[in-house]
Tab-separated table of C-alpha atoms and ligand atoms in Angstrom:
chain	number	residue	atom	x	y	z
A	353	UNK	CA	44.078	58.590	-24.404
A	354	UNK	CA	45.179	56.858	-27.293
A	355	UNK	CA	43.395	56.443	-29.907
A	356	UNK	CA	42.824	52.163	-28.803
A	357	UNK	CA	41.997	52.840	-25.340
A	358	UNK	CA	39.576	55.692	-26.173
A	359	UNK	CA	37.749	53.167	-28.978
A	360	UNK	CA	38.144	50.334	-26.308
A	361	UNK	CA	36.310	52.388	-23.370
A	362	UNK	CA	32.962	52.987	-26.747
A	363	UNK	CA	32.864	49.601	-26.312
A	364	UNK	CA	32.404	48.464	-23.150
A	365	UNK	CA	30.288	51.029	-22.665
A	366	UNK	CA	28.078	49.990	-25.139
A	367	UNK	CA	27.802	46.391	-24.201
A	368	UNK	CA	27.062	47.819	-20.689
A	369	UNK	CA	24.472	49.104	-22.419
A	370	UNK	CA	23.278	45.819	-24.019
A	371	UNK	CA	22.966	44.308	-20.364
A	372	UNK	CA	21.293	46.341	-18.970
A	373	UNK	CA	18.595	46.574	-21.584
A	374	UNK	CA	18.799	42.586	-21.751
A	375	UNK	CA	18.561	43.386	-18.468
A	376	UNK	CA	15.104	44.483	-18.360
A	377	UNK	CA	13.866	42.932	-21.214
A	378	UNK	CA	15.628	40.410	-20.645
A	379	UNK	CA	14.507	36.152	-23.334
A	380	UNK	CA	15.749	32.805	-22.043
A	381	UNK	CA	15.656	29.766	-23.801
A	382	UNK	CA	13.553	27.069	-22.207
A	383	UNK	CA	14.974	23.180	-23.404
A	384	UNK	CA	12.542	20.674	-24.517
A	385	UNK	CA	13.238	16.851	-24.732
A	386	UNK	CA	10.314	15.592	-26.549
A	387	UNK	CA	8.062	16.413	-29.335
A	388	UNK	CA	6.557	19.695	-29.729
A	389	UNK	CA	2.770	18.523	-30.140
A	390	UNK	CA	3.772	16.214	-27.101
A	391	UNK	CA	1.466	16.963	-24.022
A	392	UNK	CA	4.061	18.040	-21.629
A	393	UNK	CA	5.563	19.978	-24.947
A	394	UNK	CA	2.476	21.860	-25.201
A	395	UNK	CA	1.759	23.171	-21.694
A	396	UNK	CA	4.917	24.229	-21.382
A	397	UNK	CA	4.635	26.384	-24.768
A	398	UNK	CA	1.165	27.511	-22.876
A	399	UNK	CA	3.615	28.060	-19.638
A	400	UNK	CA	6.389	30.192	-21.271
A	401	UNK	CA	3.706	32.150	-23.449
A	402	UNK	CA	1.704	33.301	-19.828
A	403	UNK	CA	5.492	34.055	-18.408
A	404	UNK	CA	6.103	36.137	-21.538
A	405	UNK	CA	3.213	38.585	-21.451
A	406	UNK	CA	2.385	38.102	-17.600
A	407	UNK	CA	5.483	39.630	-17.257
A	408	UNK	CA	4.541	42.750	-20.116
A	409	UNK	CA	7.687	41.494	-22.061
A	410	UNK	CA	10.410	42.017	-19.458
A	411	UNK	CA	11.086	38.425	-19.835
A	412	UNK	CA	9.869	36.424	-23.035
A	413	UNK	CA	9.953	32.325	-22.547
A	414	UNK	CA	10.909	30.763	-25.424
A	415	UNK	CA	10.699	26.332	-26.409
A	416	UNK	CA	12.953	24.291	-28.270
A	417	UNK	CA	11.630	21.108	-28.022
A	418	UNK	CA	12.562	17.899	-29.543
A	419	UNK	CA	16.051	18.079	-27.983
A	420	UNK	CA	17.032	20.858	-30.695
A	421	UNK	CA	18.670	23.185	-27.421
A	422	UNK	CA	19.818	19.884	-25.853
A	423	UNK	CA	19.203	16.861	-26.220
A	424	UNK	CA	17.687	14.726	-23.142
A	425	UNK	CA	20.737	13.783	-22.179
A	426	UNK	CA	21.895	17.057	-21.512
A	427	UNK	CA	19.609	19.012	-20.360
A	428	UNK	CA	19.729	18.918	-16.431
A	429	UNK	CA	23.927	19.078	-17.788
A	430	UNK	CA	22.707	22.311	-19.237
A	431	UNK	CA	20.634	24.543	-17.588
A	432	UNK	CA	23.203	23.457	-14.285
A	433	UNK	CA	26.207	25.399	-16.057
A	434	UNK	CA	23.526	27.796	-17.420
A	435	UNK	CA	23.958	27.004	-20.772
A	436	UNK	CA	20.841	27.117	-20.903
A	437	UNK	CA	18.645	29.304	-18.130
A	438	UNK	CA	15.566	26.928	-18.238
A	439	UNK	CA	14.601	23.212	-19.046
A	440	UNK	CA	13.181	20.498	-18.700
A	441	UNK	CA	14.381	16.703	-18.041
A	442	UNK	CA	12.590	13.256	-16.903
A	443	UNK	CA	13.750	13.321	-13.236
A	444	UNK	CA	14.130	9.952	-12.461
A	445	UNK	CA	16.738	9.579	-15.651
A	446	UNK	CA	19.131	11.768	-13.201
A	447	UNK	CA	19.250	9.091	-10.401
A	448	UNK	CA	23.425	8.699	-10.999
A	449	UNK	CA	23.527	12.185	-9.143
A	450	UNK	CA	21.053	11.548	-6.406
A	451	UNK	CA	18.464	8.640	-5.677
A	452	UNK	CA	15.548	10.898	-4.450
A	453	UNK	CA	15.324	11.412	-8.292
A	454	UNK	CA	14.353	7.885	-9.072
A	455	UNK	CA	11.615	8.252	-6.290
A	456	UNK	CA	9.092	8.261	-8.991
A	457	UNK	CA	10.529	4.900	-10.664
A	458	UNK	CA	10.329	2.698	-8.228
A	459	UNK	CA	7.621	-0.470	-9.302
A	460	UNK	CA	4.431	-0.393	-8.368
A	461	UNK	CA	4.817	1.825	-5.393
A	462	UNK	CA	2.324	4.474	-7.724
A	463	UNK	CA	1.033	3.339	-10.587
A	464	UNK	CA	-1.811	5.578	-10.771
A	465	UNK	CA	-2.353	8.926	-11.239
A	466	UNK	CA	-3.953	9.644	-7.118
A	467	UNK	CA	-0.782	7.078	-6.129
A	468	UNK	CA	1.715	8.541	-8.107
A	469	UNK	CA	0.218	12.490	-6.161
A	470	UNK	CA	0.785	11.257	-3.132
A	471	UNK	CA	4.266	9.940	-3.612
A	472	UNK	CA	5.676	13.611	-5.570
A	473	UNK	CA	3.910	15.312	-2.377
A	474	UNK	CA	6.297	13.661	0.244
A	475	UNK	CA	8.701	13.708	-2.453
A	476	UNK	CA	8.181	16.854	-2.997
A	477	UNK	CA	10.956	18.740	0.015
A	478	UNK	CA	13.241	15.971	-0.710
A	479	UNK	CA	13.438	16.230	-4.998
A	480	UNK	CA	13.488	20.270	-3.694
A	481	UNK	CA	16.648	19.683	-1.581
A	482	UNK	CA	18.186	17.807	-4.180
A	483	UNK	CA	18.206	20.274	-6.752
A	484	UNK	CA	19.050	23.160	-4.624
A	485	UNK	CA	22.347	22.059	-4.036
A	486	UNK	CA	23.143	21.568	-7.462
A	487	UNK	CA	21.835	25.312	-7.494
A	488	UNK	CA	18.668	24.524	-9.323
A	489	UNK	CA	15.593	25.894	-8.094
A	490	UNK	CA	12.165	23.764	-9.199
A	491	UNK	CA	9.057	24.693	-11.100
A	492	UNK	CA	6.556	22.256	-11.925
A	493	UNK	CA	6.792	18.748	-12.439
A	494	UNK	CA	4.048	16.724	-14.331
A	495	UNK	CA	4.050	12.881	-14.987
A	496	UNK	CA	3.875	10.936	-17.835
A	497	UNK	CA	0.990	8.145	-17.716
A	498	UNK	CA	1.372	4.170	-16.475
A	499	UNK	CA	4.190	2.786	-18.040
A	500	UNK	CA	3.643	-0.564	-19.687
A	501	UNK	CA	5.468	-2.700	-22.219
A	502	UNK	CA	5.749	-2.454	-25.801
A	503	UNK	CA	7.195	-6.026	-27.926
A	504	UNK	CA	7.164	-7.611	-31.157
A	505	UNK	CA	5.754	-10.752	-30.621
A	506	UNK	CA	3.917	-12.019	-28.040
A	507	UNK	CA	5.720	-12.506	-24.996
A	508	UNK	CA	3.711	-14.685	-23.041
A	509	UNK	CA	6.815	-16.553	-21.249
A	510	UNK	CA	9.639	-15.022	-20.327
A	511	UNK	CA	11.452	-17.017	-23.429
A	512	UNK	CA	9.368	-15.027	-25.266
A	513	UNK	CA	11.201	-11.385	-24.267
A	514	UNK	CA	14.303	-13.657	-24.052
A	515	UNK	CA	17.548	-11.630	-26.076
A	516	UNK	CA	15.195	-8.877	-26.981
A	517	UNK	CA	16.613	-5.496	-27.287
A	518	UNK	CA	15.429	-3.356	-24.786
A	519	UNK	CA	14.867	0.678	-25.115
A	520	UNK	CA	16.043	2.115	-21.503
A	521	UNK	CA	14.728	5.574	-20.427
A	522	UNK	CA	16.890	5.707	-17.394
A	523	UNK	CA	18.105	2.904	-15.076
A	524	UNK	CA	15.289	1.091	-13.489
A	525	UNK	CA	14.548	0.562	-16.771
A	526	UNK	CA	17.766	-1.125	-17.796
A	527	UNK	CA	17.948	-2.896	-15.022
A	528	UNK	CA	14.108	-4.347	-15.231
A	529	UNK	CA	14.618	-5.561	-18.462
A	530	UNK	CA	17.891	-7.160	-17.315
A	531	UNK	CA	15.856	-8.844	-14.723
A	532	UNK	CA	13.795	-10.056	-17.531
A	533	UNK	CA	16.105	-11.503	-19.607
A	534	UNK	CA	16.361	-8.819	-22.093
A	535	UNK	CA	19.465	-6.223	-23.415
A	536	UNK	CA	18.607	-3.079	-22.969
A	537	UNK	CA	20.559	0.349	-24.493
A	538	UNK	CA	19.640	3.785	-23.022
A	539	UNK	CA	18.075	5.358	-25.832
A	540	UNK	CA	16.561	9.396	-25.360
A	541	UNK	CA	12.720	9.812	-26.826
A	542	UNK	CA	13.879	11.477	-29.539
A	543	UNK	CA	15.246	8.796	-31.248
A	544	UNK	CA	13.079	6.457	-30.161
A	545	UNK	CA	11.197	5.912	-33.683
A	546	UNK	CA	14.738	5.385	-35.763
A	547	UNK	CA	16.076	3.049	-32.948
A	548	UNK	CA	12.749	0.688	-33.637
A	549	UNK	CA	13.194	1.146	-37.313
A	550	UNK	CA	16.536	-0.513	-37.399
A	551	UNK	CA	16.472	-2.985	-34.646
A	552	UNK	CA	18.829	-1.569	-32.465
A	553	UNK	CA	15.153	-1.485	-30.640
A	554	UNK	CA	12.560	-4.462	-30.223
A	555	UNK	CA	11.066	-3.383	-26.601
A	556	UNK	CA	10.912	-1.064	-24.469
A	557	UNK	CA	9.033	0.224	-21.167
A	558	UNK	CA	7.372	3.607	-21.199
A	559	UNK	CA	3.796	5.019	-21.600
A	560	UNK	CA	1.004	5.236	-24.340
A	561	UNK	CA	2.177	8.381	-24.814
A	562	UNK	CA	5.506	8.407	-25.841
A	563	UNK	CA	4.703	5.437	-27.887
A	564	UNK	CA	1.547	7.367	-29.658
A	565	UNK	CA	4.245	10.001	-29.877
A	566	UNK	CA	6.929	7.720	-31.843
A	567	UNK	CA	4.063	6.362	-34.380
A	568	UNK	CA	5.486	2.645	-32.319
A	569	UNK	CA	2.816	0.910	-34.652
A	570	UNK	CA	5.063	0.926	-36.613
A	571	UNK	CA	7.700	-0.891	-35.492
A	572	UNK	CA	5.823	-2.889	-32.529
A	573	UNK	CA	2.977	-5.022	-32.145
A	574	UNK	CA	1.972	-5.392	-28.496
A	575	UNK	CA	1.392	-3.301	-26.347
A	576	UNK	CA	0.386	-4.620	-22.230
A	577	UNK	CA	-0.895	-2.082	-19.366
A	578	UNK	CA	1.366	-2.713	-17.024
A	579	UNK	CA	1.214	0.290	-14.771
A	580	UNK	CA	5.032	-0.493	-13.552
A	581	UNK	CA	5.093	3.442	-12.465
A	582	UNK	CA	4.380	7.217	-13.762
A	583	UNK	CA	7.822	8.766	-14.083
A	584	UNK	CA	7.923	13.118	-13.932
A	585	UNK	CA	9.411	15.685	-15.637
A	586	UNK	CA	10.404	18.602	-14.399
A	587	UNK	CA	10.757	22.547	-15.433
A	588	UNK	CA	14.280	23.584	-13.710
A	589	UNK	CA	14.984	26.857	-13.666
A	590	UNK	CA	19.522	27.684	-13.547
A	591	UNK	CA	20.682	29.320	-9.521
A	592	UNK	CA	22.254	32.378	-11.377
A	593	UNK	CA	19.527	33.217	-13.658
A	594	UNK	CA	17.011	32.741	-11.199
A	595	UNK	CA	18.597	35.388	-8.342
A	596	UNK	CA	19.384	37.732	-10.913
A	597	UNK	CA	15.277	38.072	-11.366
A	598	UNK	CA	13.031	40.841	-9.616
A	599	UNK	CA	10.225	39.340	-7.018
A	600	UNK	CA	7.356	41.241	-9.693
A	601	UNK	CA	8.710	38.716	-12.037
A	602	UNK	CA	9.805	35.464	-10.186
A	603	UNK	CA	6.190	36.041	-8.451
A	604	UNK	CA	4.270	36.212	-12.286
A	605	UNK	CA	6.786	32.456	-13.370
A	606	UNK	CA	5.158	30.710	-9.755
A	607	UNK	CA	1.866	31.167	-10.878
A	608	UNK	CA	2.928	30.115	-14.373
A	609	UNK	CA	4.214	26.733	-13.280
A	610	UNK	CA	1.319	26.018	-10.662
A	611	UNK	CA	-0.906	26.326	-13.910
A	612	UNK	CA	1.407	24.744	-15.778
A	613	UNK	CA	1.157	21.417	-13.714
A	614	UNK	CA	-2.381	21.846	-12.129
A	615	UNK	CA	-2.883	21.830	-15.733
A	616	UNK	CA	-0.333	19.438	-17.073
A	617	UNK	CA	-1.132	16.452	-14.728
A	618	UNK	CA	-4.733	16.279	-15.668
A	619	UNK	CA	-4.417	16.488	-19.564
A	620	UNK	CA	-1.513	13.640	-18.674
A	621	UNK	CA	-4.839	11.337	-16.773
A	622	UNK	CA	-6.906	12.651	-19.699
A	623	UNK	CA	-4.582	11.367	-22.607
A	624	UNK	CA	-4.020	7.655	-21.031
A	625	UNK	CA	-6.397	5.672	-22.494
A	626	UNK	CA	-6.847	7.260	-25.246
A	627	UNK	CA	-3.289	6.774	-26.584
A	628	UNK	CA	-3.721	3.412	-25.594
A	629	UNK	CA	-6.985	3.562	-27.798
A	630	UNK	CA	-5.365	4.517	-30.926
A	631	UNK	CA	-2.728	1.965	-30.813
A	632	UNK	CA	-5.879	-0.944	-31.265
A	633	UNK	CA	-7.046	1.585	-33.477
A	634	UNK	CA	-2.930	1.457	-35.427
A	635	UNK	CA	-3.601	-2.279	-35.093
A	636	UNK	CA	-1.018	-3.343	-32.533
A	637	UNK	CA	-2.663	-5.682	-30.022
A	638	UNK	CA	-3.343	-4.207	-26.515
A	639	UNK	CA	-4.214	-6.504	-23.324
A	640	UNK	CA	-2.564	-7.268	-19.760
A	641	UNK	CA	0.584	-9.127	-19.506
A	642	UNK	CA	-0.363	-12.897	-18.383
A	643	UNK	CA	-0.805	-13.547	-14.674
A	644	UNK	CA	2.746	-15.420	-14.691
A	645	UNK	CA	3.788	-12.695	-16.841
A	646	UNK	CA	3.314	-10.045	-14.457
A	647	UNK	CA	4.381	-11.986	-11.310
A	648	UNK	CA	7.706	-12.056	-13.290
A	649	UNK	CA	7.739	-8.727	-13.571
A	650	UNK	CA	7.248	-7.338	-10.167
A	651	UNK	CA	9.505	-9.782	-8.684
A	652	UNK	CA	11.865	-8.066	-10.662
A	653	UNK	CA	10.103	-4.654	-9.683
A	654	UNK	CA	10.736	-5.623	-5.877
A	655	UNK	CA	14.393	-6.592	-5.907
A	656	UNK	CA	14.514	-2.766	-7.586
A	657	UNK	CA	12.426	-1.397	-4.862
A	658	UNK	CA	14.543	-2.848	-2.182
A	659	UNK	CA	17.892	-2.191	-3.900
A	660	UNK	CA	16.461	1.229	-4.552
A	661	UNK	CA	15.495	2.164	-0.632
A	662	UNK	CA	19.353	0.903	-0.343
A	663	UNK	CA	20.916	3.099	-1.613
A	664	UNK	CA	17.974	6.011	-0.763
A	665	UNK	CA	18.745	6.086	2.976
A	666	UNK	CA	17.450	7.397	5.700
A	667	UNK	CA	15.492	9.980	3.361
A	668	UNK	CA	14.447	7.647	1.066
A	669	UNK	CA	12.907	5.659	3.788
A	670	UNK	CA	11.459	9.448	4.941
A	671	UNK	CA	10.015	9.545	1.652
A	672	UNK	CA	8.396	6.167	1.419
A	673	UNK	CA	6.863	6.452	5.432
A	674	UNK	CA	5.586	9.860	4.440
A	675	UNK	CA	3.704	8.131	1.380
A	676	UNK	CA	2.344	5.205	2.839
A	677	UNK	CA	0.735	7.155	6.258
A	678	UNK	CA	-1.534	9.494	2.863
B	1418	LIG	N1	7.633	9.262	-21.652
B	1418	LIG	C1	9.067	8.611	-21.002
B	1418	LIG	C2	9.962	8.884	-20.321
B	1418	LIG	C3	8.827	7.972	-19.618
B	1418	LIG	C4	7.571	7.946	-21.122
B	1418	LIG	O1	6.216	7.964	-20.716
B	1418	LIG	C5	10.285	7.787	-22.386
B	1418	LIG	O2	9.499	7.430	-22.926
B	1418	LIG	O3	11.521	8.337	-22.678
């Protein structure tokens, strides 16, 4: 053997050993879009700690909140490609991939936690199927509190909101804004404070949670508790990364995911009203839309619901039927 070949064999051998060790003692970086103090991120951190502990260190999961590993809009693609083995993503932002991902944001279909849970149950098989087609393993899913309307001024009529720059987080929020005469731009939650501070955004539909996280009272004056829908996040694993785990580790992860899901739903419901109370404390005007404006929101919502049913085809109809029969 020449010197160089000997050297290369040595390197290959060391690399091989390193790979085996990495397999026995693996570390997964978990990409999260929302701030470290948000309840979704806190639950994900608890999930990660439980896996690390219960697998005896065989698999340690380290969370990266606030879009620090990948931004919210990149996480789904990054996990698919295996750039991150695990991550959390807002499901309804993925409607371009599959209409079924948008079911939780169909306007005024499920407007409270109970309805949202039923809708989750009714749509879970279709969601898992879509993810399997994308070579992703589903772990758990958790809702944001009901979605309300934030604006920099009173919204008593369509004229009041006309032309407002609207921050959207998925296609449904964009279309809702357009239907109400506002001008939507997609902005991730991590960039929200900046967008409102600079006037790039003047209104949005989101939960009290995100408004609280981003101290929106510094920029907007009104919150209307519309309860338009409860969008969910989901935690997914790259298919190859999942297949590479032994059964015991998979079991540890599934158990931690079940705990995380249950705790997260409870936390979301528990914090819902608390977030809104913080708006009042911080000087915002909080209330309901007047009946005429509520009707305008519902009218646009109904159009979007019909359009979604059309796009989602038979699978979508089957999910809605299952939901209605629950
Ligand atoms: N917060 C997220 C999605 C829905 C929500 O309540 C956001 O505004 O980005």
